[in-house]
Short mmCIF file of N, CA and C in Angstrom, two decimals:
data_model
loop_
_atom_site.label_atom_id
_atom_site.label_comp_id
_atom_site.label_asym_id
_atom_site.label_seq_id
_atom_site.Cartn_x
_atom_site.Cartn_y
_atom_site.Cartn_z
N MET D 1 -4.25 -5.58 26.10
CA MET D 1 -4.76 -5.60 25.13
C MET D 1 -3.80 -4.71 24.23
N ALA D 2 -2.89 -5.44 22.95
CA ALA D 2 -1.81 -4.44 22.17
C ALA D 2 -3.17 -3.63 21.48
N THR D 3 -2.58 -2.70 21.10
CA THR D 3 -3.45 -1.67 19.81
C THR D 3 -3.22 -2.21 18.45
N GLU D 4 -4.12 -1.98 18.08
CA GLU D 4 -3.92 -2.31 16.55
C GLU D 4 -3.10 -1.34 15.66
N LYS D 5 -2.18 -1.89 14.74
CA LYS D 5 -1.67 -1.22 13.64
C LYS D 5 -2.65 -0.35 12.91
N GLN D 6 -1.72 0.88 12.87
CA GLN D 6 -2.28 1.96 11.61
C GLN D 6 -1.98 2.29 10.56
N TYR D 7 -2.99 2.34 9.66
CA TYR D 7 -2.36 2.05 8.15
C TYR D 7 -2.72 3.56 7.70
N TYR D 8 -1.97 4.75 7.32
CA TYR D 8 -1.85 5.59 7.03
C TYR D 8 -1.93 5.94 5.89
N MET D 9 -2.98 6.25 5.01
CA MET D 9 -3.54 6.41 3.83
C MET D 9 -4.23 7.68 3.19
N THR D 10 -4.40 7.78 2.21
CA THR D 10 -4.80 9.00 1.37
C THR D 10 -6.33 8.63 1.26
N ASN D 11 -7.11 9.47 0.91
CA ASN D 11 -8.51 9.48 1.14
C ASN D 11 -8.46 8.30 -0.78
N GLU D 12 -8.45 8.50 -1.50
CA GLU D 12 -8.02 7.61 -2.47
C GLU D 12 -7.59 6.00 -1.92
N GLY D 13 -6.62 6.26 -1.78
CA GLY D 13 -5.89 4.69 -1.27
C GLY D 13 -7.09 4.08 -0.14
N LEU D 14 -7.91 4.68 0.30
CA LEU D 14 -8.94 4.26 1.39
C LEU D 14 -9.98 3.91 0.03
N ALA D 15 -10.27 4.53 -0.61
CA ALA D 15 -11.23 3.85 -1.80
C ALA D 15 -10.44 3.06 -2.27
N LYS D 16 -9.72 3.01 -2.76
CA LYS D 16 -8.83 1.56 -3.56
C LYS D 16 -9.36 0.15 -2.58
N LEU D 17 -8.95 0.63 -1.11
CA LEU D 17 -9.03 -0.42 -0.26
C LEU D 17 -10.52 -0.93 -0.06
N GLU D 18 -11.39 -0.17 0.06
CA GLU D 18 -12.79 -0.68 0.14
C GLU D 18 -12.91 -1.19 -1.33
N GLU D 19 -13.04 -0.56 -2.57
CA GLU D 19 -13.01 -1.19 -4.01
C GLU D 19 -12.64 -2.72 -3.88
N GLU D 20 -11.24 -2.67 -3.57
CA GLU D 20 -11.00 -4.48 -3.60
C GLU D 20 -11.67 -5.31 -2.44
N LEU D 21 -12.37 -4.82 -1.50
CA LEU D 21 -12.97 -5.38 -0.55
C LEU D 21 -14.18 -5.96 -1.12
N GLU D 22 -14.74 -4.82 -1.58
CA GLU D 22 -16.16 -5.15 -2.51
C GLU D 22 -15.93 -6.21 -3.57
N TYR D 23 -14.84 -6.19 -4.10
CA TYR D 23 -14.49 -7.31 -5.28
C TYR D 23 -14.66 -8.76 -4.52
N LEU D 24 -13.74 -8.44 -3.42
CA LEU D 24 -13.30 -9.76 -2.83
C LEU D 24 -14.44 -10.71 -2.45
N LYS D 25 -15.33 -9.86 -1.98
CA LYS D 25 -16.64 -10.31 -1.31
C LYS D 25 -17.54 -11.06 -2.09
N THR D 26 -17.68 -9.84 -3.26
CA THR D 26 -18.75 -10.54 -3.64
C THR D 26 -18.25 -11.25 -5.22
N THR D 27 -17.76 -10.66 -5.96
CA THR D 27 -16.58 -11.44 -7.08
C THR D 27 -16.21 -12.69 -6.95
N ARG D 28 -14.81 -12.52 -6.02
CA ARG D 28 -14.10 -13.52 -6.04
C ARG D 28 -14.43 -14.62 -5.06
N ARG D 29 -15.23 -14.12 -3.96
CA ARG D 29 -15.44 -15.43 -3.13
C ARG D 29 -16.63 -16.15 -3.61
N GLN D 30 -17.37 -15.32 -4.79
CA GLN D 30 -18.43 -16.31 -5.37
C GLN D 30 -17.74 -17.48 -6.54
N GLU D 31 -16.57 -16.74 -7.13
CA GLU D 31 -16.14 -17.81 -7.98
C GLU D 31 -15.23 -18.73 -7.35
N VAL D 32 -15.08 -18.82 -6.21
CA VAL D 32 -14.23 -19.82 -5.59
C VAL D 32 -15.08 -21.00 -5.00
N VAL D 33 -16.41 -20.61 -4.45
CA VAL D 33 -17.74 -21.50 -4.18
C VAL D 33 -17.67 -22.41 -5.23
N GLU D 34 -18.04 -21.66 -6.88
CA GLU D 34 -18.21 -22.03 -7.89
C GLU D 34 -17.35 -23.49 -8.24
N ARG D 35 -16.03 -23.02 -7.90
CA ARG D 35 -14.67 -24.03 -8.54
C ARG D 35 -14.96 -25.30 -7.35
N ILE D 36 -15.20 -24.83 -5.97
CA ILE D 36 -15.29 -25.96 -5.14
C ILE D 36 -16.42 -26.95 -5.58
N LYS D 37 -17.94 -26.34 -5.65
CA LYS D 37 -18.88 -27.30 -6.55
C LYS D 37 -18.17 -28.14 -7.59
N ILE D 38 -17.82 -27.61 -8.37
CA ILE D 38 -17.20 -28.44 -9.89
C ILE D 38 -16.30 -29.45 -9.34
N ALA D 39 -15.45 -29.07 -8.47
CA ALA D 39 -14.57 -30.24 -7.72
C ALA D 39 -15.03 -31.08 -7.17
N ARG D 40 -16.23 -30.57 -6.69
CA ARG D 40 -16.91 -31.75 -5.48
C ARG D 40 -17.33 -32.88 -6.20
N GLY D 41 -17.99 -32.41 -8.10
CA GLY D 41 -18.66 -33.21 -8.63
C GLY D 41 -17.62 -34.38 -9.40
N PHE D 42 -15.91 -34.02 -9.07
CA PHE D 42 -14.85 -35.16 -9.41
C PHE D 42 -14.95 -36.37 -8.77
N GLY D 43 -15.80 -36.47 -7.56
CA GLY D 43 -15.65 -37.62 -7.30
C GLY D 43 -14.96 -37.72 -5.38
N ASP D 44 -14.45 -38.82 -5.04
CA ASP D 44 -13.61 -38.77 -3.88
C ASP D 44 -12.45 -37.69 -3.47
N LEU D 45 -13.39 -36.86 -2.68
CA LEU D 45 -12.68 -35.49 -2.35
C LEU D 45 -10.98 -36.01 -1.30
N SER D 46 -10.85 -36.93 -0.88
CA SER D 46 -9.29 -37.52 -0.52
C SER D 46 -8.86 -37.41 -1.15
N GLU D 47 -8.63 -37.94 -2.49
CA GLU D 47 -7.44 -37.90 -3.80
C GLU D 47 -7.99 -36.81 -5.05
N ASN D 48 -8.69 -35.86 -4.70
CA ASN D 48 -9.41 -34.77 -5.77
C ASN D 48 -8.30 -33.26 -5.25
N SER D 49 -7.52 -33.44 -6.53
CA SER D 49 -6.25 -32.45 -6.24
C SER D 49 -7.26 -30.87 -6.58
N GLU D 50 -7.94 -30.79 -7.62
CA GLU D 50 -8.84 -29.87 -8.13
C GLU D 50 -9.42 -29.12 -6.60
N TYR D 51 -9.98 -30.24 -6.08
CA TYR D 51 -10.83 -29.58 -4.53
C TYR D 51 -10.35 -29.21 -3.90
N ASP D 52 -8.82 -29.74 -3.37
CA ASP D 52 -7.60 -29.02 -2.64
C ASP D 52 -7.26 -27.34 -2.95
N ALA D 53 -7.19 -27.65 -4.47
CA ALA D 53 -6.67 -26.47 -4.76
C ALA D 53 -7.71 -25.89 -4.81
N ALA D 54 -9.06 -25.66 -4.60
CA ALA D 54 -9.81 -24.52 -4.68
C ALA D 54 -10.53 -24.45 -3.10
N LYS D 55 -9.94 -25.29 -2.35
CA LYS D 55 -10.21 -25.03 -0.97
C LYS D 55 -9.11 -24.28 -0.13
N ASP D 56 -7.82 -24.46 -0.88
CA ASP D 56 -6.85 -23.33 -0.51
C ASP D 56 -6.58 -22.06 -1.04
N GLU D 57 -7.45 -21.75 -2.26
CA GLU D 57 -8.13 -20.54 -2.66
C GLU D 57 -8.92 -19.85 -1.85
N GLN D 58 -10.02 -20.60 -1.55
CA GLN D 58 -10.85 -20.47 -0.61
C GLN D 58 -10.15 -19.46 0.63
N ALA D 59 -9.49 -20.56 1.62
CA ALA D 59 -8.92 -20.35 2.38
C ALA D 59 -7.94 -18.48 2.23
N PHE D 60 -7.46 -18.43 1.16
CA PHE D 60 -6.45 -17.24 0.57
C PHE D 60 -7.20 -16.12 0.86
N VAL D 61 -8.42 -16.37 -0.23
CA VAL D 61 -9.29 -15.24 -0.49
C VAL D 61 -9.76 -15.01 0.93
N GLU D 62 -10.33 -15.78 2.09
CA GLU D 62 -10.91 -15.37 3.13
C GLU D 62 -10.12 -14.45 3.99
N SER D 63 -8.87 -14.67 3.99
CA SER D 63 -7.54 -14.19 4.63
C SER D 63 -7.56 -12.76 4.07
N LYS D 64 -7.44 -12.59 2.70
CA LYS D 64 -6.80 -11.58 2.26
C LYS D 64 -8.20 -10.35 2.63
N ILE D 65 -9.21 -10.94 2.17
CA ILE D 65 -10.60 -10.29 2.90
C ILE D 65 -10.67 -9.54 4.31
N ALA D 66 -9.73 -10.76 5.20
CA ALA D 66 -9.77 -10.40 6.89
C ALA D 66 -8.68 -9.31 7.17
N THR D 67 -7.85 -9.30 6.20
CA THR D 67 -6.71 -8.35 6.41
C THR D 67 -7.46 -7.03 5.46
N THR D 68 -7.70 -7.00 4.60
CA THR D 68 -8.28 -5.90 4.06
C THR D 68 -9.36 -5.08 4.61
N GLU D 69 -9.92 -5.66 5.67
CA GLU D 69 -11.40 -5.06 6.71
C GLU D 69 -10.25 -4.66 7.79
N ASN D 70 -9.38 -5.08 8.20
CA ASN D 70 -8.45 -4.70 9.05
C ASN D 70 -7.98 -3.68 8.75
N MET D 71 -7.14 -3.40 7.96
CA MET D 71 -6.77 -2.19 7.02
C MET D 71 -7.79 -1.14 7.20
N ILE D 72 -8.49 -1.40 6.55
CA ILE D 72 -9.86 -0.40 6.31
C ILE D 72 -9.99 0.54 7.81
N ARG D 73 -10.32 -0.96 8.50
CA ARG D 73 -10.86 -0.35 9.78
C ARG D 73 -9.84 0.48 11.31
N ASN D 74 -8.59 0.29 10.61
CA ASN D 74 -7.44 0.84 11.26
C ASN D 74 -6.88 2.01 10.32
N ALA D 75 -7.53 2.47 9.43
CA ALA D 75 -7.48 3.31 8.33
C ALA D 75 -7.07 5.06 9.12
N VAL D 76 -6.04 5.48 8.66
CA VAL D 76 -5.94 7.19 9.68
C VAL D 76 -5.77 7.51 8.27
N ILE D 77 -6.43 8.80 7.94
CA ILE D 77 -6.35 9.75 6.63
C ILE D 77 -5.29 10.60 6.57
N ILE D 78 -4.74 10.27 5.66
CA ILE D 78 -3.65 11.76 5.74
C ILE D 78 -3.94 12.85 5.38
N GLU D 79 -3.83 14.07 6.21
CA GLU D 79 -4.21 14.76 5.92
C GLU D 79 -2.60 16.27 5.56
N SER D 80 -2.99 16.97 4.67
CA SER D 80 -2.12 17.52 4.48
C SER D 80 -1.43 18.67 5.19
N ASP D 81 -0.47 19.00 5.47
CA ASP D 81 0.05 19.96 6.04
C ASP D 81 -0.01 21.61 5.61
N THR D 82 -1.01 22.11 5.90
CA THR D 82 -1.32 23.54 5.14
C THR D 82 -0.44 24.27 6.20
N ASP D 83 -0.16 24.04 7.10
CA ASP D 83 0.70 25.45 8.19
C ASP D 83 2.28 25.69 7.33
N ASN D 84 2.40 24.65 6.64
CA ASN D 84 4.22 24.87 6.23
C ASN D 84 3.63 24.17 4.86
N PRO D 85 3.61 25.09 3.65
CA PRO D 85 3.44 24.38 2.43
C PRO D 85 4.76 23.75 1.70
N ASP D 86 5.97 24.01 2.36
CA ASP D 86 7.15 24.03 1.99
C ASP D 86 7.84 23.01 2.78
N MET D 87 7.26 22.38 3.33
CA MET D 87 7.71 21.41 4.18
C MET D 87 7.44 19.81 3.94
N VAL D 88 8.33 18.87 4.02
CA VAL D 88 8.04 17.34 3.32
C VAL D 88 7.23 16.85 4.39
N GLY D 89 6.09 16.36 4.24
CA GLY D 89 5.29 15.15 4.97
C GLY D 89 4.83 14.23 4.13
N MET D 90 3.78 13.85 4.86
CA MET D 90 2.98 12.39 4.62
C MET D 90 1.80 13.18 3.53
N GLY D 91 1.73 12.71 2.26
CA GLY D 91 0.66 13.06 1.41
C GLY D 91 1.13 13.86 0.36
N LYS D 92 2.30 14.14 0.51
CA LYS D 92 3.19 15.61 -0.15
C LYS D 92 3.91 14.80 -1.19
N THR D 93 3.80 15.15 -2.23
CA THR D 93 4.90 14.94 -3.30
C THR D 93 6.43 15.87 -3.16
N VAL D 94 7.33 15.46 -2.93
CA VAL D 94 8.79 16.18 -2.85
C VAL D 94 9.35 15.85 -3.96
N THR D 95 10.06 16.77 -4.77
CA THR D 95 10.99 16.82 -5.77
C THR D 95 12.30 16.99 -5.07
N PHE D 96 13.58 16.21 -5.42
CA PHE D 96 14.88 16.70 -5.58
C PHE D 96 15.76 16.21 -6.12
N ILE D 97 17.02 17.11 -6.15
CA ILE D 97 18.16 16.93 -6.92
C ILE D 97 18.76 16.06 -6.46
N GLU D 98 19.58 15.13 -7.07
CA GLU D 98 20.73 14.48 -6.01
C GLU D 98 22.13 15.27 -6.71
N LEU D 99 22.75 15.41 -5.60
CA LEU D 99 24.24 16.30 -5.72
C LEU D 99 25.35 15.27 -5.74
N PRO D 100 26.32 15.81 -6.59
CA PRO D 100 26.35 16.71 -7.49
C PRO D 100 25.89 16.46 -8.96
N ASP D 101 25.53 15.42 -9.13
CA ASP D 101 25.17 15.06 -10.64
C ASP D 101 23.83 16.03 -11.24
N GLY D 102 22.96 16.30 -10.44
CA GLY D 102 21.98 16.85 -10.79
C GLY D 102 20.68 16.23 -10.97
N GLU D 103 20.54 14.58 -11.18
CA GLU D 103 19.50 14.05 -11.37
C GLU D 103 18.42 14.20 -10.63
N GLU D 104 17.17 14.79 -11.08
CA GLU D 104 15.88 14.94 -10.47
C GLU D 104 15.07 13.39 -10.19
N GLU D 105 14.22 13.43 -9.18
CA GLU D 105 13.54 12.40 -8.60
C GLU D 105 12.52 13.28 -7.72
N SER D 106 11.34 12.61 -7.78
CA SER D 106 10.04 13.03 -7.35
C SER D 106 9.40 11.86 -7.02
N TYR D 107 8.82 12.06 -5.57
CA TYR D 107 7.73 10.78 -4.79
C TYR D 107 6.98 11.54 -4.45
N THR D 108 5.65 10.48 -4.19
CA THR D 108 4.80 11.21 -3.01
C THR D 108 4.94 9.92 -1.80
N ILE D 109 4.75 10.86 -0.72
CA ILE D 109 5.33 10.18 0.70
C ILE D 109 3.19 9.47 1.05
N VAL D 110 3.58 8.48 1.07
CA VAL D 110 2.08 7.66 1.47
C VAL D 110 2.43 6.67 2.67
N GLY D 111 1.32 6.13 3.28
CA GLY D 111 1.10 4.96 3.92
C GLY D 111 1.53 3.84 3.46
N SER D 112 2.19 2.97 3.66
CA SER D 112 2.64 1.66 3.76
C SER D 112 1.61 0.79 3.06
N ALA D 113 0.25 1.07 3.38
CA ALA D 113 -1.08 0.33 2.61
C ALA D 113 -1.23 0.59 1.33
N GLU D 114 -0.49 1.92 0.76
CA GLU D 114 -0.68 2.10 -0.78
C GLU D 114 0.56 2.49 -1.26
N ALA D 115 1.68 2.25 -0.55
CA ALA D 115 2.96 2.49 -1.42
C ALA D 115 3.10 1.66 -2.35
N ASP D 116 3.91 2.11 -3.65
CA ASP D 116 4.11 1.77 -4.90
C ASP D 116 5.55 2.64 -5.57
N PRO D 117 6.28 1.71 -5.70
CA PRO D 117 7.37 2.86 -6.31
C PRO D 117 7.34 2.86 -7.52
N PHE D 118 6.77 1.60 -8.23
CA PHE D 118 6.75 2.14 -9.40
C PHE D 118 6.15 3.55 -10.16
N GLU D 119 4.85 3.88 -8.99
CA GLU D 119 4.23 4.61 -9.28
C GLU D 119 4.39 6.19 -8.90
N GLY D 120 5.64 6.27 -7.90
CA GLY D 120 6.36 7.15 -7.44
C GLY D 120 5.56 7.05 -6.15
N LYS D 121 5.39 6.32 -5.36
CA LYS D 121 4.54 6.26 -4.14
C LYS D 121 5.32 5.60 -3.22
N ILE D 122 6.41 6.34 -2.18
CA ILE D 122 6.59 5.68 -1.04
C ILE D 122 6.32 5.82 0.14
N SER D 123 6.95 4.59 0.91
CA SER D 123 5.92 4.91 2.29
C SER D 123 6.31 5.35 3.15
N ASN D 124 5.89 5.95 4.31
CA ASN D 124 6.51 6.60 5.68
C ASN D 124 7.36 5.92 5.89
N ASP D 125 7.44 5.00 5.99
CA ASP D 125 8.54 3.70 6.49
C ASP D 125 9.78 3.90 5.48
N SER D 126 9.85 4.25 4.86
CA SER D 126 10.99 3.94 3.98
C SER D 126 12.07 4.95 4.24
N PRO D 127 13.67 4.27 4.31
CA PRO D 127 14.29 5.15 4.69
C PRO D 127 14.64 6.58 3.83
N ILE D 128 14.22 6.86 2.82
CA ILE D 128 14.18 7.76 1.88
C ILE D 128 13.06 8.87 2.55
N ALA D 129 11.99 8.50 2.56
CA ALA D 129 10.72 9.35 3.41
C ALA D 129 11.35 9.46 4.48
N LYS D 130 11.91 8.87 5.37
CA LYS D 130 12.02 9.29 7.11
C LYS D 130 13.38 10.33 6.78
N SER D 131 14.16 10.02 5.82
CA SER D 131 15.40 11.34 5.92
C SER D 131 14.59 12.38 5.32
N LEU D 132 13.59 12.39 4.47
CA LEU D 132 13.20 13.81 3.77
C LEU D 132 12.16 14.44 4.73
N ILE D 133 11.33 13.76 5.37
CA ILE D 133 10.30 14.18 6.16
C ILE D 133 10.76 15.27 7.24
N GLY D 134 9.87 16.65 7.04
CA GLY D 134 10.33 17.47 8.30
C GLY D 134 11.61 18.51 7.82
N HIS D 135 11.69 18.46 6.36
CA HIS D 135 12.86 19.34 5.90
C HIS D 135 12.02 20.22 4.83
N GLU D 136 12.79 21.29 4.37
CA GLU D 136 12.02 22.14 3.64
C GLU D 136 12.66 22.58 2.15
N ILE D 137 12.11 23.24 1.13
CA ILE D 137 12.42 23.23 0.03
C ILE D 137 13.52 24.44 0.15
N GLY D 138 14.47 23.63 -0.90
CA GLY D 138 16.01 24.52 -0.40
C GLY D 138 17.23 23.78 0.51
N GLU D 139 16.73 22.88 1.33
CA GLU D 139 17.52 22.15 2.28
C GLU D 139 18.48 21.32 1.43
N GLU D 140 19.50 21.21 1.55
CA GLU D 140 20.55 19.85 1.19
C GLU D 140 20.35 18.94 2.82
N LEU D 141 20.53 17.84 1.96
CA LEU D 141 20.14 16.88 3.40
C LEU D 141 20.94 14.97 2.23
N SER D 142 21.67 14.58 3.69
CA SER D 142 22.33 13.58 3.27
C SER D 142 20.63 12.22 3.21
N VAL D 143 20.43 11.41 2.03
CA VAL D 143 19.39 10.49 2.56
C VAL D 143 19.48 9.00 2.52
N SER D 144 19.08 8.51 3.01
CA SER D 144 19.47 7.15 3.06
C SER D 144 18.47 6.33 2.20
N THR D 145 19.72 5.69 0.98
CA THR D 145 18.95 4.54 0.13
C THR D 145 19.59 3.48 0.24
N PRO D 146 19.06 2.55 -0.46
CA PRO D 146 19.69 1.26 -0.13
C PRO D 146 20.87 1.13 -1.00
N GLY D 147 21.18 1.86 -1.80
CA GLY D 147 22.71 1.74 -2.39
C GLY D 147 23.43 2.55 -1.80
N GLY D 148 22.78 3.02 -0.25
CA GLY D 148 24.15 4.05 0.50
C GLY D 148 23.28 5.29 0.40
N ASP D 149 23.98 6.30 1.12
CA ASP D 149 23.63 7.48 1.31
C ASP D 149 23.90 8.84 0.27
N ILE D 150 23.11 9.64 -0.12
CA ILE D 150 23.20 10.48 -1.24
C ILE D 150 22.77 11.74 -0.91
N GLN D 151 23.80 12.83 -1.15
CA GLN D 151 23.27 14.06 -0.93
C GLN D 151 22.27 14.43 -1.63
N VAL D 152 21.10 15.23 -1.52
CA VAL D 152 20.35 15.64 -2.13
C VAL D 152 19.79 17.14 -1.73
N LYS D 153 19.18 18.14 -2.85
CA LYS D 153 18.84 19.21 -2.51
C LYS D 153 17.23 19.20 -2.96
N ILE D 154 16.17 19.73 -2.01
CA ILE D 154 14.74 19.98 -2.16
C ILE D 154 14.41 21.09 -2.79
N THR D 155 13.92 20.62 -4.07
CA THR D 155 13.65 21.71 -4.88
C THR D 155 12.02 21.82 -4.94
N LYS D 156 11.07 20.88 -4.78
CA LYS D 156 9.71 21.74 -4.89
C LYS D 156 8.80 20.48 -3.91
N VAL D 157 7.91 21.30 -3.38
CA VAL D 157 7.15 20.49 -1.75
C VAL D 157 5.79 20.22 -2.77
N GLU D 158 4.84 19.52 -3.17
CA GLU D 158 3.40 19.93 -3.66
C GLU D 158 2.64 19.12 -2.78
#
């Protein structure tokens, strides 16, 4: 038997998933059932595009529910490493300066389930996070990015 994939996330990320699951099971599921009822009233189901669309949406919502339940069931909560507060790890925010021009960037390293680059949250599976994890404040290192490798200096870990 294959082992299930683990989803690394913070407590906040887990709470957000549980909230989304509740919404899907109560509100969204009921909305789709209503759409199906209305579409059935339009007559012959074999040529009823509204009915087909509502059934497709129902399948999507049920799939999303199953996926979200699986992620919650296999969630692994990221605990902050208090042994070495200066070391980059999951659940921590790292700030670094690009060398030589000094452009500063900050990212919080989270699990793939709650990664959102637009909010400064990157997955622990991303090339940037993989390059940074395990390094400490003051270290200079090469970080892999989609645009190629860059040299950085870690200035802060929170």
